[in-house]
Tab-separated table of C-alpha atoms and ligand atoms in Angstrom:
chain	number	residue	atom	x	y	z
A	1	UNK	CA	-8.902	-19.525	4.790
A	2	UNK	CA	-11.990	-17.030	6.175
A	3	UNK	CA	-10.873	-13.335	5.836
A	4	UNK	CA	-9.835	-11.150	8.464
A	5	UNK	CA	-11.880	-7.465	8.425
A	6	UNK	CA	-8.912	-6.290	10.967
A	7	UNK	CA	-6.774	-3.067	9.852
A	8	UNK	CA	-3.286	-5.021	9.699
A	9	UNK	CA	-1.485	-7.814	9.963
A	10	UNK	CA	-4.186	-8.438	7.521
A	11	UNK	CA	-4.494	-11.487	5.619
A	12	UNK	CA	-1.483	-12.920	3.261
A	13	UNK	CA	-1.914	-14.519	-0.035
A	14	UNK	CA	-0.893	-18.580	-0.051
A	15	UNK	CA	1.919	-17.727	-2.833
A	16	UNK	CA	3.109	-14.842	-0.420
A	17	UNK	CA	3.310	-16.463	2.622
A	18	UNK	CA	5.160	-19.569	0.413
A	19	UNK	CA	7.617	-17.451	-0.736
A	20	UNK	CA	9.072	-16.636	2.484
A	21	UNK	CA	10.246	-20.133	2.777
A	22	UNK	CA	12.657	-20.207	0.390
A	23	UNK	CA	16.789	-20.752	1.275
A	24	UNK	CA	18.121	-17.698	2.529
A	25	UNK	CA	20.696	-16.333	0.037
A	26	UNK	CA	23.957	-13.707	1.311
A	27	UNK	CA	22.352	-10.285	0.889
A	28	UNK	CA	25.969	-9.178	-0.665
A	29	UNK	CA	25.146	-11.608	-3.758
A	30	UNK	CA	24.094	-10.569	-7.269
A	31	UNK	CA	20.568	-12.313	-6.823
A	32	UNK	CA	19.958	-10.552	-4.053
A	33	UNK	CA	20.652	-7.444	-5.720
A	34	UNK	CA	18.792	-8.002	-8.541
A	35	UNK	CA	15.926	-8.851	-6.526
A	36	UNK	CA	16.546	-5.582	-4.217
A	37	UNK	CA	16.298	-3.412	-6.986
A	38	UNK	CA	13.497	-5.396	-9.071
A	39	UNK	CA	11.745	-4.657	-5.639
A	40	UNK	CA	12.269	-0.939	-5.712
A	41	UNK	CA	11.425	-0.201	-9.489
A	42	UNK	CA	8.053	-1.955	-8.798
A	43	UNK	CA	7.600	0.026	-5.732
A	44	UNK	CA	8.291	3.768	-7.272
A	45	UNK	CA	5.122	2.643	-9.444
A	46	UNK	CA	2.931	2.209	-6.296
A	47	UNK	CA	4.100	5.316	-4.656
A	48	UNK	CA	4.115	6.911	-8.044
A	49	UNK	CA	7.314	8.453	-8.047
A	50	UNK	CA	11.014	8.839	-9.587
A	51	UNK	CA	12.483	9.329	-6.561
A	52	UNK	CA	14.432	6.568	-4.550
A	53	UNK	CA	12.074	4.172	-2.089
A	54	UNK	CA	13.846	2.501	0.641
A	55	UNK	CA	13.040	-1.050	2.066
A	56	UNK	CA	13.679	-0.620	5.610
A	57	UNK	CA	13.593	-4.229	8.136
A	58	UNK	CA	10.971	-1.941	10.696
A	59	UNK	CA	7.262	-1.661	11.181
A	60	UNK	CA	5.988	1.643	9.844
A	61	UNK	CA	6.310	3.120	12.756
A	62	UNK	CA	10.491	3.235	12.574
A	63	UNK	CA	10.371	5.031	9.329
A	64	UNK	CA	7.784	7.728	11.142
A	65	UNK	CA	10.684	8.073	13.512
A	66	UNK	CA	12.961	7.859	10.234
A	67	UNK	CA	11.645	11.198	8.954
A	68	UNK	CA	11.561	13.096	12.413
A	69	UNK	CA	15.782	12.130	12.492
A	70	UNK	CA	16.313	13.120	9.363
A	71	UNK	CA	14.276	15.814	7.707
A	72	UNK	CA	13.771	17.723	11.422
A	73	UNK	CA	16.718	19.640	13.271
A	74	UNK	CA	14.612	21.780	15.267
A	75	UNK	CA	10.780	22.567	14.408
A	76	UNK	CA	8.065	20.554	12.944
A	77	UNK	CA	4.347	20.624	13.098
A	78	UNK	CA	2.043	17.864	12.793
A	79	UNK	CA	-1.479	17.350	12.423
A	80	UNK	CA	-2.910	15.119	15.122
A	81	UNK	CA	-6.386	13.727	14.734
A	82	UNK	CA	-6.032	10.518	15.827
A	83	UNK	CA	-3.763	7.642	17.538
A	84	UNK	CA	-1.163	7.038	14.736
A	85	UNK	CA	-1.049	11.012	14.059
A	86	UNK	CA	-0.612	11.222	17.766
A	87	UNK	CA	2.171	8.524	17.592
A	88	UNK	CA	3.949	10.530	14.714
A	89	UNK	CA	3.905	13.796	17.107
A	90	UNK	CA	5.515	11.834	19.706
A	91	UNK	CA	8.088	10.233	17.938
A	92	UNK	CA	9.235	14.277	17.301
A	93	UNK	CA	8.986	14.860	21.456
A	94	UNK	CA	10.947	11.934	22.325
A	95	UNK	CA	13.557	12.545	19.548
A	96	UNK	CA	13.806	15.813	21.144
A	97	UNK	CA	12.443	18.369	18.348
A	98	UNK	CA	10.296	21.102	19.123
A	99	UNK	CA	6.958	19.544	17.925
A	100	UNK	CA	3.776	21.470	17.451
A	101	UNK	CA	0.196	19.918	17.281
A	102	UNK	CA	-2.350	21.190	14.852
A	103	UNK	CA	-4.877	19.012	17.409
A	104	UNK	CA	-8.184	18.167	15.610
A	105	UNK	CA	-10.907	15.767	16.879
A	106	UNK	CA	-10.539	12.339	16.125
A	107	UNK	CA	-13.249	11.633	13.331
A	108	UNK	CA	-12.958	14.814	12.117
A	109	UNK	CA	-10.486	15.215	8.632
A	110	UNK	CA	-7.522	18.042	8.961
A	111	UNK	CA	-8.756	20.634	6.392
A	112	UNK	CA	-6.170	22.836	4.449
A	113	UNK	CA	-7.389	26.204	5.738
A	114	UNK	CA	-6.540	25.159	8.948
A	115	UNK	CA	-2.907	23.535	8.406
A	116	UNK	CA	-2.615	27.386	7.023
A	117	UNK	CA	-3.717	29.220	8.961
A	118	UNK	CA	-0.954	27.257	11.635
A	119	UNK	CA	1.580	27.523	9.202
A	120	UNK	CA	1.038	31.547	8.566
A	121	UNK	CA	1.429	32.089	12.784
A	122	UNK	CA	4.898	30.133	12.816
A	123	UNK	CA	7.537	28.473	10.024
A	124	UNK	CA	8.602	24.748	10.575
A	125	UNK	CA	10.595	22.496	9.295
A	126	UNK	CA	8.066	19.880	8.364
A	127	UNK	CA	5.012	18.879	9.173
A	128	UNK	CA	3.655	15.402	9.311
A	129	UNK	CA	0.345	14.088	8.238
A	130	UNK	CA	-1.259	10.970	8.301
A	131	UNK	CA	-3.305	9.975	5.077
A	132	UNK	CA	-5.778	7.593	6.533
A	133	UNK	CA	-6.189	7.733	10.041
A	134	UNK	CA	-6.600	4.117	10.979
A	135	UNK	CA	-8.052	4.864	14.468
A	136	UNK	CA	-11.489	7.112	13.100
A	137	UNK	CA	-11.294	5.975	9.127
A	138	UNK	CA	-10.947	9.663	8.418
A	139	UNK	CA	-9.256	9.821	5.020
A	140	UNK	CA	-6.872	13.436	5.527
A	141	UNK	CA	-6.866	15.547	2.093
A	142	UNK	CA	-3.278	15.176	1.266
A	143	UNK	CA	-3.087	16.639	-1.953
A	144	UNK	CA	-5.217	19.630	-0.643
A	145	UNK	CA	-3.283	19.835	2.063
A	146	UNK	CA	0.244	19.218	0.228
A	147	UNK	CA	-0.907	22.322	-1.563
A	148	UNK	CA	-1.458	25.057	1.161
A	149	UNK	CA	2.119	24.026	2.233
A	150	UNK	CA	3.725	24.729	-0.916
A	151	UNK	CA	1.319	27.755	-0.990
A	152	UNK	CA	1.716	29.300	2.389
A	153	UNK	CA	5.642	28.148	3.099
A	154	UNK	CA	7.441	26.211	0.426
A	155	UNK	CA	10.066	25.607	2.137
A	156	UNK	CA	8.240	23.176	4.657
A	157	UNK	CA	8.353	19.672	3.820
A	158	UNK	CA	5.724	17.817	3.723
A	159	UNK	CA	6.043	13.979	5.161
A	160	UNK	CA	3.321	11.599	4.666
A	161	UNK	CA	2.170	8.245	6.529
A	162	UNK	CA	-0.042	6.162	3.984
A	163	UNK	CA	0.776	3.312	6.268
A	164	UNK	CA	-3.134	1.472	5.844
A	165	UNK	CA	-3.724	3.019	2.491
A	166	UNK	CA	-0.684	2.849	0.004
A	167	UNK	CA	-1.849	0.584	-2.692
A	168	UNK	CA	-5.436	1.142	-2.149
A	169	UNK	CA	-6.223	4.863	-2.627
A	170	UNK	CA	-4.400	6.745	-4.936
A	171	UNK	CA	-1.700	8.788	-3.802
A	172	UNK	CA	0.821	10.684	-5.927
A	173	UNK	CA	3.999	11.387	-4.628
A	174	UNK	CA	6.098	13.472	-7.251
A	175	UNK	CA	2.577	15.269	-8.475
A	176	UNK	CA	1.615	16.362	-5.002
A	177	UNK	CA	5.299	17.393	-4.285
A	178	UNK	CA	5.109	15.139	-1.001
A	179	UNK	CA	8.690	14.734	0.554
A	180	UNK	CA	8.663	11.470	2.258
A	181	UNK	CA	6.035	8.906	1.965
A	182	UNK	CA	5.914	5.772	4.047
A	183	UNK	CA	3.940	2.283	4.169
A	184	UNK	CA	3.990	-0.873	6.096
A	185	UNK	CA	3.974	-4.440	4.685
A	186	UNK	CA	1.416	-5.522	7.046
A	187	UNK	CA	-1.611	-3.333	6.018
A	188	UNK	CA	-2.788	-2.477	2.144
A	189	UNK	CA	0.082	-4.427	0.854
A	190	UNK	CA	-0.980	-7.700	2.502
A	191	UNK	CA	2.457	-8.715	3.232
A	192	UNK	CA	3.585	-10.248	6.581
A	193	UNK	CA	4.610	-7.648	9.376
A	194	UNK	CA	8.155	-6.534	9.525
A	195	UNK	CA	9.238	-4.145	6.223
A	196	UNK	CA	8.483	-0.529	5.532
A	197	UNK	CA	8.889	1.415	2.562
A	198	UNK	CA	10.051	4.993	2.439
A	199	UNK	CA	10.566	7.340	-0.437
A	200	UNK	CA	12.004	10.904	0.310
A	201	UNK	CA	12.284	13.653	-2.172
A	202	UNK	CA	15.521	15.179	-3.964
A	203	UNK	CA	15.445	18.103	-1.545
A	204	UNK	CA	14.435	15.856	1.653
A	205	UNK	CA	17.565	14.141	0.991
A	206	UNK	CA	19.737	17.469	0.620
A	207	UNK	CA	18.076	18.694	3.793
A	208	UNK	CA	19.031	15.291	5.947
A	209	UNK	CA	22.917	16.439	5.056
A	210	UNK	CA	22.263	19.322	7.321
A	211	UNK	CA	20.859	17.588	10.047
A	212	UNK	CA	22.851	16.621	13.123
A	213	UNK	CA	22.207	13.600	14.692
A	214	UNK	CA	20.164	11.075	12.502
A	215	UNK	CA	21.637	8.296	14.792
A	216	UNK	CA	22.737	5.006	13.135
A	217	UNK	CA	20.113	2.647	12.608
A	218	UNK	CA	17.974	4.898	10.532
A	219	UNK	CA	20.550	7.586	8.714
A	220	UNK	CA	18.455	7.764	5.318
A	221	UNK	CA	22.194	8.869	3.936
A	222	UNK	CA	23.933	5.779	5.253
A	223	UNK	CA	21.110	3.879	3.597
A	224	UNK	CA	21.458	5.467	0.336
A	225	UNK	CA	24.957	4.507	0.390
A	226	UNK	CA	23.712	0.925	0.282
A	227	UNK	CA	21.029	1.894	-1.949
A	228	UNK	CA	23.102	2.715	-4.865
A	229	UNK	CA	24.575	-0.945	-4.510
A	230	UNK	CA	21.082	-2.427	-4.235
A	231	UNK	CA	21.661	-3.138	-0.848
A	232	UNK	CA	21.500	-2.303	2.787
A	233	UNK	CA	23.593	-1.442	5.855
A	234	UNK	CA	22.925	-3.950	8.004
A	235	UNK	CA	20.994	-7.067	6.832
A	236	UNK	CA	17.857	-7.536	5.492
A	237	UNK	CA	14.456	-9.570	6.150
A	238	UNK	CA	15.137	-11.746	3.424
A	239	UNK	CA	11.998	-13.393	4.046
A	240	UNK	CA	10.074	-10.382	3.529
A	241	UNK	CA	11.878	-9.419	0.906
A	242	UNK	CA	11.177	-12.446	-0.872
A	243	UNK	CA	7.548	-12.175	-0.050
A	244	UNK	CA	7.514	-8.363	-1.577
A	245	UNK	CA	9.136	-9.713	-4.982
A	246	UNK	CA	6.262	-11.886	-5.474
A	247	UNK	CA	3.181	-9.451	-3.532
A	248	UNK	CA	4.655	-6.590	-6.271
A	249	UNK	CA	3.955	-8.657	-9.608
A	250	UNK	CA	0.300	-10.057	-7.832
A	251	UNK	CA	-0.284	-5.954	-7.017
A	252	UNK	CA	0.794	-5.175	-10.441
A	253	UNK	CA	-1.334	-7.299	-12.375
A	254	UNK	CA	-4.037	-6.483	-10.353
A	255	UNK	CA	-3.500	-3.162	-12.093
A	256	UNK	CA	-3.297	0.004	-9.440
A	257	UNK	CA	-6.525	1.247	-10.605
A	258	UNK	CA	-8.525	-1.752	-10.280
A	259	UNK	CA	-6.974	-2.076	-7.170
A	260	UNK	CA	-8.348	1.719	-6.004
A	261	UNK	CA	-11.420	1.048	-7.722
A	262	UNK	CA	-11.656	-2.807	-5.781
A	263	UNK	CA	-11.012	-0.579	-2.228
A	264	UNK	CA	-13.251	2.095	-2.916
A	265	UNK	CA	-16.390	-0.237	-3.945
A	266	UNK	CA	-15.832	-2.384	-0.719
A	267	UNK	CA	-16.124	0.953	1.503
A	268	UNK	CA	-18.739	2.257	-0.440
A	269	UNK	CA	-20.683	-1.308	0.034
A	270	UNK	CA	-19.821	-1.744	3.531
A	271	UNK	CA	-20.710	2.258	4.654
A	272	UNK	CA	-23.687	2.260	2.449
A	273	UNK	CA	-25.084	-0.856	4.650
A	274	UNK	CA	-23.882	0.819	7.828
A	275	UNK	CA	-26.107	3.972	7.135
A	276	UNK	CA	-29.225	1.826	5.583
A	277	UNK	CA	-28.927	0.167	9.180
A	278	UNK	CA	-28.719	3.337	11.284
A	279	UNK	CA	-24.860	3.402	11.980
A	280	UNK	CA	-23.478	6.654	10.424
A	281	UNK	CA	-19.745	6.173	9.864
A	282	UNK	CA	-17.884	8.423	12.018
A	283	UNK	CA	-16.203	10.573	8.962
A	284	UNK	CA	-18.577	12.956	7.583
A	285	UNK	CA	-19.141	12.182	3.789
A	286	UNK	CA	-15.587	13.255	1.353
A	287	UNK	CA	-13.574	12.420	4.074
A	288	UNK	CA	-14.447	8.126	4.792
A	289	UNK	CA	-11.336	6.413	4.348
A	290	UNK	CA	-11.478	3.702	1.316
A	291	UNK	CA	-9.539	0.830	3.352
A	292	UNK	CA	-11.114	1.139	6.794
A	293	UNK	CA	-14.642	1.370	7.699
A	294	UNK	CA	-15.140	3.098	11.159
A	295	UNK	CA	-18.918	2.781	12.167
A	296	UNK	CA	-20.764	4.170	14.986
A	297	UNK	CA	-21.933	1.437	16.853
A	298	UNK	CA	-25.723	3.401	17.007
A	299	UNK	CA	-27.209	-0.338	17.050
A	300	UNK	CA	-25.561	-0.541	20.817
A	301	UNK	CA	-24.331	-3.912	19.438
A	302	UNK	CA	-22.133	-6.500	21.884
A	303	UNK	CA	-18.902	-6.074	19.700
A	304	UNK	CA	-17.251	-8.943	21.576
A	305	UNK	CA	-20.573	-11.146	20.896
A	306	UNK	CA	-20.327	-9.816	17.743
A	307	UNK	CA	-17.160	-11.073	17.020
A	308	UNK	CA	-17.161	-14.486	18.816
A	309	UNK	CA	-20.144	-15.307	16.346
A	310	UNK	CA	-18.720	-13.616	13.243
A	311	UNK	CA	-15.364	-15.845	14.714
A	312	UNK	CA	-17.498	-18.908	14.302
A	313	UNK	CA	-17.436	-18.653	10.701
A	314	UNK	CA	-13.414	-18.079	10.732
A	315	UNK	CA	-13.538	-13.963	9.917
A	316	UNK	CA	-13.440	-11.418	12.624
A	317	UNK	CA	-13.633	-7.214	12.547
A	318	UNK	CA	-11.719	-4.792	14.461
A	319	UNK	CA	-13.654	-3.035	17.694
A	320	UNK	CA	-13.026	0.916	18.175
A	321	UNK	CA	-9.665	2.239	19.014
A	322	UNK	CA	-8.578	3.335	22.317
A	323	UNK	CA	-11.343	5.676	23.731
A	324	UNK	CA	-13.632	4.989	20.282
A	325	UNK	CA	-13.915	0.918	21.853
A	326	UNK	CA	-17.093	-0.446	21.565
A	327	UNK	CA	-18.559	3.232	20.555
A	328	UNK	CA	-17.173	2.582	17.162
A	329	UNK	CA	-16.055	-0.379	15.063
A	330	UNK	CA	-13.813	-1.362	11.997
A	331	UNK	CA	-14.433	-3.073	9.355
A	332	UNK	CA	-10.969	-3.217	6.825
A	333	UNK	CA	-11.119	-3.863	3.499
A	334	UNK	CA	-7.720	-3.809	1.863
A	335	UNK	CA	-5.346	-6.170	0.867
A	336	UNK	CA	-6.761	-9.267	-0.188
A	337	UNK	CA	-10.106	-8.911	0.276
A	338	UNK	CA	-12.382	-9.002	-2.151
A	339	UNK	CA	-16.009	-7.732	-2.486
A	340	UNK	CA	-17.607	-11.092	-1.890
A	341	UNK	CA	-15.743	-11.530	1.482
A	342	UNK	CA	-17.635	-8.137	2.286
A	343	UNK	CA	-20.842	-9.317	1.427
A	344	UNK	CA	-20.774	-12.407	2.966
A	345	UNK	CA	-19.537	-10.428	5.946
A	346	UNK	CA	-22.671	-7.903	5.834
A	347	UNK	CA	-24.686	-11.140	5.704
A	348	UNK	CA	-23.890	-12.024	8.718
A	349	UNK	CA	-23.445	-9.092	10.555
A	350	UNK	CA	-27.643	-8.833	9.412
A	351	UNK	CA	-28.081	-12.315	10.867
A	352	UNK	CA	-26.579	-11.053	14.255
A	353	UNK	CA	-28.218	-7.577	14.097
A	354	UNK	CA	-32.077	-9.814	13.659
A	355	UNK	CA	-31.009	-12.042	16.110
A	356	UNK	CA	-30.121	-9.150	18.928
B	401	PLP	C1	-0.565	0.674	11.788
B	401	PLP	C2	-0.259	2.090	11.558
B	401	PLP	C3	0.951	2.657	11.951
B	401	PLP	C4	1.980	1.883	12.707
B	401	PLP	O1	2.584	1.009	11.808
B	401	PLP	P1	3.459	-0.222	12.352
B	401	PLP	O2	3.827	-0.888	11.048
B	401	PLP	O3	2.564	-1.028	13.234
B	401	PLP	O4	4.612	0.343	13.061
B	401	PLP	C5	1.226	3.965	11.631
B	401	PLP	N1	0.315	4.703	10.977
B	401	PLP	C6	-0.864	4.210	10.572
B	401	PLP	C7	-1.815	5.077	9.839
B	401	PLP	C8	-1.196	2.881	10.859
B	401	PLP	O5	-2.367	2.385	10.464
């Protein structure tokens, strides 16, 4: 199989995608149990933390909605510089919280002075941030900005969505004092589409007791009920589930920091060649994601031509998001790929770029 350079459903290892064909099994049985909470030990190592991580059947973008029902009653604040930021701030509108944007241009990174400076004019709740920014590859300081917050108004919590970059930067939970921090399957994790993973602090948890209306589906409290047994509420994608027991123990052996090191030489190769062929990545320098590759197309190259002939040899990139289409595009590297995928992918990206 030819890799895919698209940020998620990305590609799925042959001994993943096998595993999800295994019998189905009740999910009140003691294998499935075992296998529940096998699933979550392995997974407080990749978020680095002691707290609790929930395996929730939803994309990523339920457990962004998740934290706005139960860690928001009123205010919270989040930093918007791009789509899935964006998303994040509207999940808190719709839910009907009072939601504040700390708006900053897409391709620019949210810098600490100025989540303080917002945070020193009015208190919230929570604020949400988005680690890597899918839409511009900006890579957000979270552990700079993790820090104003518990400088400026400790009380705050702080949620996280390291949905394309979990597993392939590093990203410390407990030592950044980060209060919920969620992942899809689909992206960094190579898994199929369909799970996210959640992990709220100690005092996340106390403050969802005080909040009225978490609705059903996603009551982080009704959850942990379920937790405790190594289960869940309602029932699980066992398929998935399956397919995380074995992804954890490839991830693992990998070894997490050969697996940061892996991501951050493939964006380091593939950015490197963008700027020794005059396409700046949009990020300034400090703040270029390590998954996701977002290049200013400065070449004026045919990103659909591009693609159809990149297509001919099975692998295929990602064009510009929304209003960034065809100004920018995306090359991901996370997951599976490995650094020889990239290079035969520059390769031919310099065979179209001569033949233009
Ligand atoms: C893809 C993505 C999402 C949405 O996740 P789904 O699993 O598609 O719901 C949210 N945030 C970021 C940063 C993403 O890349």
């Amino acid at each position: 199989m030819s890799p895919m350079f698209v940020p998620g459903p990305v590609d799925v290892a042959p001994e993943v995608l096998a595993a999800q064909a295994k019998p189905m099994i009740p999910h009140r049985s003691k294998d499935f149990e075992e296998m529940f909470r096998r699933n979550e030990e392995r997974l407080r190592t990749v978020f680095y933390t002691q707290n609790r991580v929930y395996q929730a059947t939803a994309s990523g973008s339920g457990l962004q909605e998740a934290g706005i029902r139960n860690f928001v009653q009123e205010s919270v604040l989040s930093c918007v510089n791009g789509a899935f930021a964006k998303r994040w701030y509207e999940a808190a509108v719709t839910n009907g919280k009072q939601a504040d944007q700390l708006e900053v241009p897409w391709g620019q990174a949210v810098l600490p002075d100025m989540l303080a400076d917002a945070l020193k004019k009015k208190h919230y709740e929570a604020v949400t941030i988005v680690h890597n920014e899918t839409s511009t590859g900006v890579q957000n300081p979270v552990k700079e900005l993790a820090a104003v917050v518990h400088e400026v108004s400790p009380d705050t919590l702080i949620m996280v969505d390291a949905v394309s970059s979990l597993s392939g930067a590093k990203i410390e939970m407990d030592a950044w004092g980060l209060d919920f921090l969620l992942t899809s399957s689909q992206k960094c994790l190579a898994l199929p589409p369909g799970m996210s993973f959640g992990s709220p602090s100690e005092r996340a948890m106390k403050k969802a007791e005080t909040v009225a209306n978490r609705g059903w589906y996603f009551d982080l409290l009704r959850m942990e009920k379920h937790r405790v047994k190594d289960s869940t509420p309602m029932t699980p994608a066992m398929a998935l589930v399956y397919a995380l027991d074995v992804q954890l123990d490839r991830i693992l052996a990998e070894g997490l920091e050969n697996r940061f090191a892996r991501h951050s030489a493939m964006a380091k190769r593939t950015q490197d060649w963008a700027i020794a062929h005059d396409m700046q990545p949009l990020a300034s320098e400090g703040y270029r994601s390590q998954t996701v590759s977002t290049i200013q197309n400065g070449r004026n190259m045919d990103i659909a031509a591009l693609n159809k002939f990149l297509m001919e040899h099975g692998m295929r990139i990602a064009n510009g998001y929304g209003d960034l289409k065809n100004k920018t595009f995306r090359i991901a590297h996370m997951g599976e790929i490995q650094m020889k995928d990239v290079d035969t992918l520059l390769a031919l990206m310099e065979e179209f770029l001569k033949a233009m």
